[in-house]
PDB file of C-alpha atoms in Angstrom:
ATOM      1  CA  MET I   1     -28.753 -89.551  78.944  1.00  0.00           C
ATOM      2  CA  ALA I   2     -25.199 -89.006  79.443  1.00  0.00           C
ATOM      3  CA  GLU I   3     -24.183 -85.724  80.880  1.00  0.00           C
ATOM      4  CA  MET I   4     -21.559 -83.611  79.182  1.00  0.00           C
ATOM      5  CA  SER I   5     -18.859 -82.616  81.543  1.00  0.00           C
ATOM      6  CA  GLY I   6     -16.540 -79.713  81.394  1.00  0.00           C
ATOM      7  CA  GLY I   7     -16.910 -75.965  81.326  1.00  0.00           C
ATOM      8  CA  PRO I   8     -19.542 -74.047  79.551  1.00  0.00           C
ATOM      9  CA  ALA I   9     -19.896 -74.711  75.867  1.00  0.00           C
ATOM     10  CA  HIS I  10     -17.823 -72.512  73.575  1.00  0.00           C
ATOM     11  CA  THR I  11     -18.901 -71.604  70.073  1.00  0.00           C
ATOM     12  CA  SER I  12     -16.524 -70.452  67.320  1.00  0.00           C
ATOM     13  CA  ALA I  13     -16.493 -66.680  66.616  1.00  0.00           C
ATOM     14  CA  PRO I  14     -17.997 -65.777  63.273  1.00  0.00           C
ATOM     15  CA  GLN I  15     -15.412 -65.087  60.580  1.00  0.00           C
ATOM     16  CA  ILE I  16     -15.683 -61.549  59.053  1.00  0.00           C
ATOM     17  CA  LEU I  17     -14.680 -61.393  55.408  1.00  0.00           C
ATOM     18  CA  ARG I  18     -12.707 -58.246  54.579  1.00  0.00           C
ATOM     19  CA  THR I  19     -12.440 -57.234  50.977  1.00  0.00           C
ATOM     20  CA  SER I  20     -10.265 -54.487  49.542  1.00  0.00           C
ATOM     21  CA  PRO I  21     -11.920 -51.739  47.510  1.00  0.00           C
ATOM     22  CA  ALA I  22     -12.429 -52.641  43.903  1.00  0.00           C
ATOM     23  CA  THR I  23      -9.631 -51.415  41.680  1.00  0.00           C
ATOM     24  CA  PRO I  24     -11.041 -49.514  38.711  1.00  0.00           C
ATOM     25  CA  PRO I  25     -10.335 -51.252  35.458  1.00  0.00           C
ATOM     26  CA  GLN I  26      -7.390 -49.901  33.532  1.00  0.00           C
ATOM     27  CA  PHE I  27      -8.036 -49.262  29.882  1.00  0.00           C
ATOM     28  CA  PRO I  28      -5.226 -49.072  27.404  1.00  0.00           C
ATOM     29  CA  ALA I  29      -4.466 -45.542  26.204  1.00  0.00           C
ATOM     30  CA  ARG I  30      -5.481 -46.220  22.633  1.00  0.00           C
ATOM     31  CA  PHE I  31      -6.927 -42.750  22.001  1.00  0.00           C
ATOM     32  CA  PRO I  32      -4.803 -39.579  22.251  1.00  0.00           C
ATOM     33  CA  ARG I  33      -5.943 -36.807  24.547  1.00  0.00           C
ATOM     34  CA  ALA I  34      -8.029 -34.256  22.675  1.00  0.00           C
ATOM     35  CA  PRO I  35      -6.774 -30.649  22.615  1.00  0.00           C
ATOM     36  CA  ASP I  36      -8.248 -28.352  25.251  1.00  0.00           C
ATOM     37  CA  ASP I  37     -10.156 -26.216  22.741  1.00  0.00           C
ATOM     38  CA  VAL I  38     -11.830 -29.276  21.188  1.00  0.00           C
ATOM     39  CA  ARG I  39     -12.780 -30.684  24.604  1.00  0.00           C
ATOM     40  CA  GLU I  40     -14.216 -27.303  25.655  1.00  0.00           C
ATOM     41  CA  ALA I  41     -16.211 -27.076  22.437  1.00  0.00           C
ATOM     42  CA  HIS I  42     -17.446 -30.632  23.007  1.00  0.00           C
ATOM     43  CA  ALA I  43     -18.521 -29.732  26.542  1.00  0.00           C
ATOM     44  CA  MET I  44     -20.414 -26.700  25.250  1.00  0.00           C
ATOM     45  CA  GLY I  45     -22.104 -28.830  22.619  1.00  0.00           C
ATOM     46  CA  THR I  46     -23.289 -31.496  25.095  1.00  0.00           C
ATOM     47  CA  ASP I  47     -24.740 -28.961  27.536  1.00  0.00           C
ATOM     48  CA  LYS I  48     -28.398 -29.576  28.353  1.00  0.00           C
ATOM     49  CA  GLY I  49     -28.533 -32.781  26.366  1.00  0.00           C
ATOM     50  CA  LYS I  50     -28.061 -31.200  22.954  1.00  0.00           C
ATOM     51  CA  GLY I  51     -25.525 -33.762  21.758  1.00  0.00           C
ATOM     52  CA  THR I  52     -22.034 -33.437  20.387  1.00  0.00           C
ATOM     53  CA  ASP I  53     -22.807 -31.992  16.934  1.00  0.00           C
ATOM     54  CA  ARG I  54     -22.633 -28.421  18.192  1.00  0.00           C
ATOM     55  CA  GLY I  55     -19.278 -29.112  19.837  1.00  0.00           C
ATOM     56  CA  ARG I  56     -17.875 -30.525  16.618  1.00  0.00           C
ATOM     57  CA  ARG I  57     -19.189 -27.573  14.626  1.00  0.00           C
ATOM     58  CA  ALA I  58     -17.693 -25.110  17.135  1.00  0.00           C
ATOM     59  CA  ALA I  59     -14.310 -26.830  16.888  1.00  0.00           C
ATOM     60  CA  VAL I  60     -14.378 -26.693  13.079  1.00  0.00           C
ATOM     61  CA  GLU I  61     -15.626 -23.105  12.926  1.00  0.00           C
ATOM     62  CA  GLY I  62     -12.869 -21.964  15.286  1.00  0.00           C
ATOM     63  CA  ARG I  63     -10.120 -23.048  12.902  1.00  0.00           C
ATOM     64  CA  VAL I  64      -8.503 -20.855  10.215  1.00  0.00           C
ATOM     65  CA  ASP I  65      -8.058 -22.229   6.706  1.00  0.00           C
ATOM     66  CA  TRP I  66      -4.705 -20.611   5.915  1.00  0.00           C
ATOM     67  CA  ARG I  67      -4.692 -21.865   2.328  1.00  0.00           C
ATOM     68  CA  ARG I  68      -8.031 -20.207   1.602  1.00  0.00           C
ATOM     69  CA  SER I  69      -6.964 -17.007   3.397  1.00  0.00           C
ATOM     70  CA  ALA I  70      -3.744 -16.878   1.376  1.00  0.00           C
ATOM     71  CA  ALA I  71      -5.662 -17.347  -1.876  1.00  0.00           C
ATOM     72  CA  VAL I  72      -7.863 -14.370  -1.029  1.00  0.00           C
ATOM     73  CA  ALA I  73      -5.035 -12.116   0.206  1.00  0.00           C
ATOM     74  CA  LEU I  74      -2.511 -12.846  -2.569  1.00  0.00           C
ATOM     75  CA  PRO I  75      -4.188 -10.746  -5.330  1.00  0.00           C
ATOM     76  CA  ALA I  76      -4.441  -7.763  -2.971  1.00  0.00           C
ATOM     77  CA  LEU I  77      -0.761  -8.064  -2.056  1.00  0.00           C
ATOM     78  CA  VAL I  78       0.238  -8.275  -5.718  1.00  0.00           C
ATOM     79  CA  ALA I  79      -1.865  -5.203  -6.547  1.00  0.00           C
ATOM     80  CA  ALA I  80      -0.378  -3.265  -3.631  1.00  0.00           C
ATOM     81  CA  GLY I  81       3.129  -4.198  -4.738  1.00  0.00           C
ATOM     82  CA  ALA I  82       2.442  -3.112  -8.314  1.00  0.00           C
ATOM     83  CA  LEU I  83       0.987   0.174  -7.077  1.00  0.00           C
ATOM     84  CA  ALA I  84       4.099   0.823  -4.983  1.00  0.00           C
ATOM     85  CA  VAL I  85       6.372   0.173  -7.985  1.00  0.00           C
ATOM     86  CA  VAL I  86       4.373   2.425 -10.304  1.00  0.00           C
ATOM     87  CA  THR I  87       4.251   5.179  -7.688  1.00  0.00           C
ATOM     88  CA  ALA I  88       8.035   4.978  -7.245  1.00  0.00           C
ATOM     89  CA  GLN I  89       8.393   5.370 -11.018  1.00  0.00           C
ATOM     90  CA  GLY I  90       6.395   8.609 -10.883  1.00  0.00           C
ATOM     91  CA  ALA I  91       3.659   7.306 -13.203  1.00  0.00           C
ATOM     92  CA  LEU I  92       0.786   8.385 -10.935  1.00  0.00           C
ATOM     93  CA  ALA I  93       1.395  12.085 -11.118  1.00  0.00           C
ATOM     94  CA  ALA I  94      -2.289  13.007 -11.324  1.00  0.00           C
ATOM     95  CA  SER I  95      -3.700  10.251  -9.110  1.00  0.00           C
ATOM     96  CA  PHE I  96      -4.270  12.858  -6.391  1.00  0.00           C
ATOM     97  CA  ALA I  97      -6.566  15.867  -6.350  1.00  0.00           C
ATOM     98  CA  VAL I  98      -4.621  18.924  -7.448  1.00  0.00           C
ATOM     99  CA  SER I  99      -4.964  22.264  -5.718  1.00  0.00           C
ATOM    100  CA  GLY I 100      -7.045  25.011  -7.251  1.00  0.00           C
ATOM    101  CA  THR I 101      -3.932  26.979  -8.188  1.00  0.00           C
ATOM    102  CA  ALA I 102      -1.504  26.350 -11.042  1.00  0.00           C
ATOM    103  CA  PHE I 103       2.150  27.140 -10.367  1.00  0.00           C
ATOM    104  CA  GLN I 104       5.153  28.260 -12.346  1.00  0.00           C
ATOM    105  CA  VAL I 105       8.102  26.042 -13.221  1.00  0.00           C
ATOM    106  CA  SER I 106      11.243  27.383 -14.870  1.00  0.00           C
ATOM    107  CA  SER I 107      14.814  26.287 -15.570  1.00  0.00           C
ATOM    108  CA  SER I 108      17.702  27.719 -17.536  1.00  0.00           C
ATOM    109  CA  LYS I 109      18.397  24.326 -19.105  1.00  0.00           C
ATOM    110  CA  LEU I 110      16.794  20.874 -19.033  1.00  0.00           C
ATOM    111  CA  THR I 111      18.277  17.710 -20.510  1.00  0.00           C
ATOM    112  CA  SER I 112      16.810  14.230 -20.386  1.00  0.00           C
ATOM    113  CA  LYS I 113      17.112  10.694 -21.684  1.00  0.00           C
ATOM    114  CA  GLY I 114      13.616  10.237 -23.097  1.00  0.00           C
ATOM    115  CA  LEU I 115      10.357  12.180 -23.241  1.00  0.00           C
ATOM    116  CA  ALA I 116       6.754  10.950 -23.475  1.00  0.00           C
ATOM    117  CA  SER I 117       3.591  13.051 -23.481  1.00  0.00           C
ATOM    118  CA  TYR I 118      -0.170  12.769 -23.894  1.00  0.00           C
ATOM    119  CA  VAL I 119      -3.266  14.766 -22.962  1.00  0.00           C
ATOM    120  CA  GLN I 120      -5.230  14.048 -19.822  1.00  0.00           C
ATOM    121  CA  THR I 121      -7.454  15.840 -17.289  1.00  0.00           C
ATOM    122  CA  ASP I 122      -6.432  16.626 -13.712  1.00  0.00           C
ATOM    123  CA  ARG I 123      -9.171  17.283 -11.166  1.00  0.00           C
ATOM    124  CA  SER I 124      -9.183  19.446  -8.083  1.00  0.00           C
ATOM    125  CA  ALA I 125     -10.972  18.512  -4.859  1.00  0.00           C
ATOM    126  CA  ASP I 126     -14.108  20.401  -5.965  1.00  0.00           C
ATOM    127  CA  GLY I 127     -14.366  18.159  -9.030  1.00  0.00           C
ATOM    128  CA  LYS I 128     -13.337  20.802 -11.541  1.00  0.00           C
ATOM    129  CA  GLY I 129     -11.336  19.458 -14.473  1.00  0.00           C
ATOM    130  CA  HIS I 130      -8.072  20.921 -15.757  1.00  0.00           C
ATOM    131  CA  PRO I 131      -6.861  19.665 -19.178  1.00  0.00           C
ATOM    132  CA  VAL I 132      -3.097  19.219 -19.196  1.00  0.00           C
ATOM    133  CA  ALA I 133      -0.275  17.748 -21.220  1.00  0.00           C
ATOM    134  CA  LEU I 134       1.364  15.069 -19.117  1.00  0.00           C
ATOM    135  CA  LEU I 135       5.110  15.281 -19.710  1.00  0.00           C
ATOM    136  CA  GLY I 136       7.086  12.228 -18.640  1.00  0.00           C
ATOM    137  CA  ILE I 137      10.828  12.889 -18.542  1.00  0.00           C
ATOM    138  CA  GLY I 138      13.076   9.858 -17.984  1.00  0.00           C
ATOM    139  CA  GLN I 139      16.368  10.908 -16.396  1.00  0.00           C
ATOM    140  CA  ALA I 140      16.212  14.691 -16.019  1.00  0.00           C
ATOM    141  CA  THR I 141      19.069  17.055 -15.280  1.00  0.00           C
ATOM    142  CA  LEU I 142      18.351  20.752 -14.705  1.00  0.00           C
ATOM    143  CA  SER I 143      20.931  23.499 -14.354  1.00  0.00           C
ATOM    144  CA  ASP I 144      18.561  25.138 -11.861  1.00  0.00           C
ATOM    145  CA  ILE I 145      14.877  25.073 -11.009  1.00  0.00           C
ATOM    146  CA  CYS I 146      12.264  27.504  -9.734  1.00  0.00           C
ATOM    147  CA  GLN I 147       8.717  26.715  -8.657  1.00  0.00           C
ATOM    148  CA  ALA I 148       6.315  29.416  -7.485  1.00  0.00           C
ATOM    149  CA  ALA I 149       2.621  29.605  -6.658  1.00  0.00           C
ATOM    150  CA  GLU I 150       0.498  32.620  -5.733  1.00  0.00           C
ATOM    151  CA  VAL I 151      -1.918  31.845  -2.904  1.00  0.00           C
ATOM    152  CA  ASP I 152      -4.747  33.954  -1.462  1.00  0.00           C
ATOM    153  CA  THR I 153      -4.623  34.229   2.350  1.00  0.00           C
ATOM    154  CA  PRO I 154      -6.473  36.341   4.980  1.00  0.00           C
ATOM    155  CA  VAL I 155      -3.518  38.722   5.002  1.00  0.00           C
ATOM    156  CA  GLY I 156      -3.267  39.070   1.226  1.00  0.00           C
ATOM    157  CA  LYS I 157      -1.619  37.311  -1.703  1.00  0.00           C
ATOM    158  CA  VAL I 158       1.349  35.187  -0.690  1.00  0.00           C
ATOM    159  CA  VAL I 159       3.974  33.743  -3.039  1.00  0.00           C
ATOM    160  CA  PHE I 160       5.202  30.253  -2.153  1.00  0.00           C
ATOM    161  CA  LYS I 161       8.574  29.867  -3.885  1.00  0.00           C
ATOM    162  CA  LEU I 162      11.115  27.050  -4.055  1.00  0.00           C
ATOM    163  CA  THR I 163      14.496  27.304  -5.798  1.00  0.00           C
ATOM    164  CA  ALA I 164      17.472  24.960  -6.163  1.00  0.00           C
ATOM    165  CA  GLY I 165      20.558  24.367  -8.280  1.00  0.00           C
ATOM    166  CA  GLY I 166      22.573  27.135  -9.894  1.00  0.00           C
ATOM    167  CA  PRO I 167      25.886  27.740  -8.083  1.00  0.00           C
ATOM    168  CA  ALA I 168      25.086  24.840  -5.702  1.00  0.00           C
ATOM    169  CA  GLY I 169      25.083  22.288  -8.517  1.00  0.00           C
ATOM    170  CA  GLU I 170      22.677  20.569 -10.878  1.00  0.00           C
ATOM    171  CA  VAL I 171      19.227  19.295  -9.954  1.00  0.00           C
ATOM    172  CA  THR I 172      18.426  15.702 -10.937  1.00  0.00           C
ATOM    173  CA  ALA I 173      15.202  13.699 -11.023  1.00  0.00           C
ATOM    174  CA  SER I 174      14.322  10.212 -12.266  1.00  0.00           C
ATOM    175  CA  ASN I 175      10.991   9.756 -14.016  1.00  0.00           C
ATOM    176  CA  LEU I 176       9.986  13.376 -13.587  1.00  0.00           C
ATOM    177  CA  VAL I 177       6.323  13.881 -14.493  1.00  0.00           C
ATOM    178  CA  ILE I 178       4.860  17.350 -15.027  1.00  0.00           C
ATOM    179  CA  ASP I 179       1.176  18.005 -15.704  1.00  0.00           C
ATOM    180  CA  GLY I 180       1.442  21.318 -17.521  1.00  0.00           C
ATOM    181  CA  GLU I 181      -0.905  23.748 -19.209  1.00  0.00           C
ATOM    182  CA  ASP I 182       1.915  25.036 -21.411  1.00  0.00           C
ATOM    183  CA  LEU I 183       5.649  24.734 -22.008  1.00  0.00           C
ATOM    184  CA  SER I 184       7.990  27.098 -23.796  1.00  0.00           C
ATOM    185  CA  GLY I 185      11.718  27.104 -24.544  1.00  0.00           C
ATOM    186  CA  ASP I 186      14.271  26.313 -27.254  1.00  0.00           C
ATOM    187  CA  ALA I 187      14.141  22.549 -27.716  1.00  0.00           C
ATOM    188  CA  THR I 188      16.282  19.956 -29.452  1.00  0.00           C
ATOM    189  CA  PHE I 189      14.841  16.440 -29.783  1.00  0.00           C
ATOM    190  CA  GLY I 190      16.421  13.143 -30.738  1.00  0.00           C
ATOM    191  CA  THR I 191      14.270  10.689 -32.687  1.00  0.00           C
ATOM    192  CA  ALA I 192      10.714  12.009 -32.320  1.00  0.00           C
ATOM    193  CA  GLN I 193       7.386  10.244 -32.857  1.00  0.00           C
ATOM    194  CA  ILE I 194       4.424  12.642 -32.969  1.00  0.00           C
ATOM    195  CA  GLY I 195       0.867  11.308 -33.156  1.00  0.00           C
ATOM    196  CA  ARG I 196       1.684   7.881 -31.706  1.00  0.00           C
ATOM    197  CA  ASP I 197      -1.104   6.040 -29.880  1.00  0.00           C
ATOM    198  CA  ALA I 198      -0.666   7.026 -26.236  1.00  0.00           C
ATOM    199  CA  SER I 199      -1.249   3.469 -25.009  1.00  0.00           C
ATOM    200  CA  THR I 200       1.874   2.284 -26.873  1.00  0.00           C
ATOM    201  CA  LEU I 201       4.342   4.877 -25.542  1.00  0.00           C
ATOM    202  CA  ASP I 202       7.497   3.160 -24.263  1.00  0.00           C
ATOM    203  CA  GLU I 203      10.189   5.827 -24.024  1.00  0.00           C
ATOM    204  CA  VAL I 204       9.616   6.553 -20.305  1.00  0.00           C
ATOM    205  CA  ASP I 205       8.718   3.752 -17.873  1.00  0.00           C
ATOM    206  CA  GLY I 206       5.113   3.860 -16.688  1.00  0.00           C
ATOM    207  CA  VAL I 207       4.046   6.828 -18.848  1.00  0.00           C
ATOM    208  CA  LYS I 208       1.208   5.647 -21.097  1.00  0.00           C
ATOM    209  CA  GLY I 209      -2.197   7.045 -21.988  1.00  0.00           C
ATOM    210  CA  GLY I 210      -5.468   5.450 -23.030  1.00  0.00           C
ATOM    211  CA  PRO I 211      -5.976   3.537 -26.298  1.00  0.00           C
ATOM    212  CA  GLY I 212      -6.574   5.865 -29.243  1.00  0.00           C
ATOM    213  CA  ALA I 213      -5.351   8.971 -27.399  1.00  0.00           C
ATOM    214  CA  PHE I 214      -2.885  11.338 -29.062  1.00  0.00           C
ATOM    215  CA  GLY I 215       0.675  10.945 -27.857  1.00  0.00           C
ATOM    216  CA  LEU I 216       4.253  11.827 -28.697  1.00  0.00           C
ATOM    217  CA  GLN I 217       7.678  10.693 -27.565  1.00  0.00           C
ATOM    218  CA  ALA I 218      11.319  11.385 -28.296  1.00  0.00           C
ATOM    219  CA  GLY I 219      14.799  10.191 -27.414  1.00  0.00           C
ATOM    220  CA  ASN I 220      17.372  12.499 -25.857  1.00  0.00           C
ATOM    221  CA  ILE I 221      16.078  16.046 -25.435  1.00  0.00           C
ATOM    222  CA  GLU I 222      17.488  19.431 -24.471  1.00  0.00           C
ATOM    223  CA  VAL I 223      15.390  22.509 -23.702  1.00  0.00           C
ATOM    224  CA  ALA I 224      16.878  25.920 -22.910  1.00  0.00           C
ATOM    225  CA  GLY I 225      14.876  28.652 -21.162  1.00  0.00           C
ATOM    226  CA  VAL I 226      12.143  26.348 -19.842  1.00  0.00           C
ATOM    227  CA  ARG I 227       8.924  28.029 -18.720  1.00  0.00           C
ATOM    228  CA  SER I 228       5.718  26.247 -17.825  1.00  0.00           C
ATOM    229  CA  HIS I 229       2.468  26.637 -15.904  1.00  0.00           C
ATOM    230  CA  ALA I 230       1.711  23.298 -14.224  1.00  0.00           C
ATOM    231  CA  TRP I 231      -0.876  21.696 -11.952  1.00  0.00           C
ATOM    232  CA  SER I 232       1.382  18.995 -10.527  1.00  0.00           C
ATOM    233  CA  ALA I 233       4.947  17.680 -10.646  1.00  0.00           C
ATOM    234  CA  THR I 234       6.403  14.489  -9.204  1.00  0.00           C
ATOM    235  CA  GLY I 235       9.720  12.687  -9.380  1.00  0.00           C
ATOM    236  CA  GLY I 236      10.977   9.280  -8.350  1.00  0.00           C
ATOM    237  CA  ASN I 237      14.271  10.546  -6.902  1.00  0.00           C
ATOM    238  CA  PHE I 238      14.436  14.334  -6.672  1.00  0.00           C
ATOM    239  CA  ARG I 239      17.834  15.751  -5.683  1.00  0.00           C
ATOM    240  CA  LEU I 240      17.704  19.474  -5.018  1.00  0.00           C
ATOM    241  CA  LYS I 241      21.122  20.957  -4.311  1.00  0.00           C
ATOM    242  CA  GLY I 242      21.056  24.332  -2.582  1.00  0.00           C
ATOM    243  CA  MET I 243      17.290  24.216  -2.067  1.00  0.00           C
ATOM    244  CA  ARG I 244      15.612  27.319  -0.664  1.00  0.00           C
ATOM    245  CA  LEU I 245      11.961  27.789   0.289  1.00  0.00           C
ATOM    246  CA  HIS I 246      10.434  31.203   0.808  1.00  0.00           C
ATOM    247  CA  VAL I 247       6.909  32.453   1.565  1.00  0.00           C
ATOM    248  CA  GLY I 248       6.246  36.170   1.408  1.00  0.00           C
ATOM    249  CA  LEU I 249       3.547  38.785   0.808  1.00  0.00           C
ATOM    250  CA  ASP I 250       3.621  39.965  -2.799  1.00  0.00           C
ATOM    251  CA  GLY I 251       6.835  38.007  -3.307  1.00  0.00           C
ATOM    252  CA  GLU I 252       8.646  37.675  -6.612  1.00  0.00           C
ATOM    253  CA  LYS I 253       7.633  34.715  -8.797  1.00  0.00           C
ATOM    254  CA  CYS I 254       9.796  32.720 -11.225  1.00  0.00           C
ATOM    255  CA  PHE I 255       8.835  34.767 -14.295  1.00  0.00           C
TER     256      PHE I 255
END
């Protein structure tokens, strides 16, 4: 047996294979990122293994259908707009509860372009009815005006009095509406229609009664020495030159 000469036998060191960490696969961004609210709703829906249906429902329920909302709101807006127009025209004179006290209205002279009238009932806050003649006056000009009401107070009867016009100038009002118990004075009417169906009145904008109700209307009018007891009075544009307001015990009324 032949002997092997030389130094001690050397063996090759084992080779260690080093591998780099696996690179996660890159997927193409084919799907857009979902909005945060949808992803949150999805997360809520998948909680505790309940699936994604709840998340989808939450996302849908959280949205506002503006077209449906507009369809519901539009009629209300139209009605509100119409109410504002009619109110500005002075056609809702008795839409509020009147006080329990009638007041005096007087003027030396009243002229107007148009008059319309019909019978209706005003009601006070206690529900009591007060039959009145609603007088719609188109463009009113008054030489002066006086309004006075007598009111009971803990200190006695007080007269609440408002005056305007006279030396200060004329008083004007558009679509003046007076709910009066009576009216007196020397009147001159233009073309008059007495007994016309109140629902067809067209001389003064917005002043119409119910179908079949008694009504009257006239063109240009002039009334001298106006005196009336009324429950309410409104005007679209009331201009009171030289207005004075006075409240006093046992004060003097208009007439």
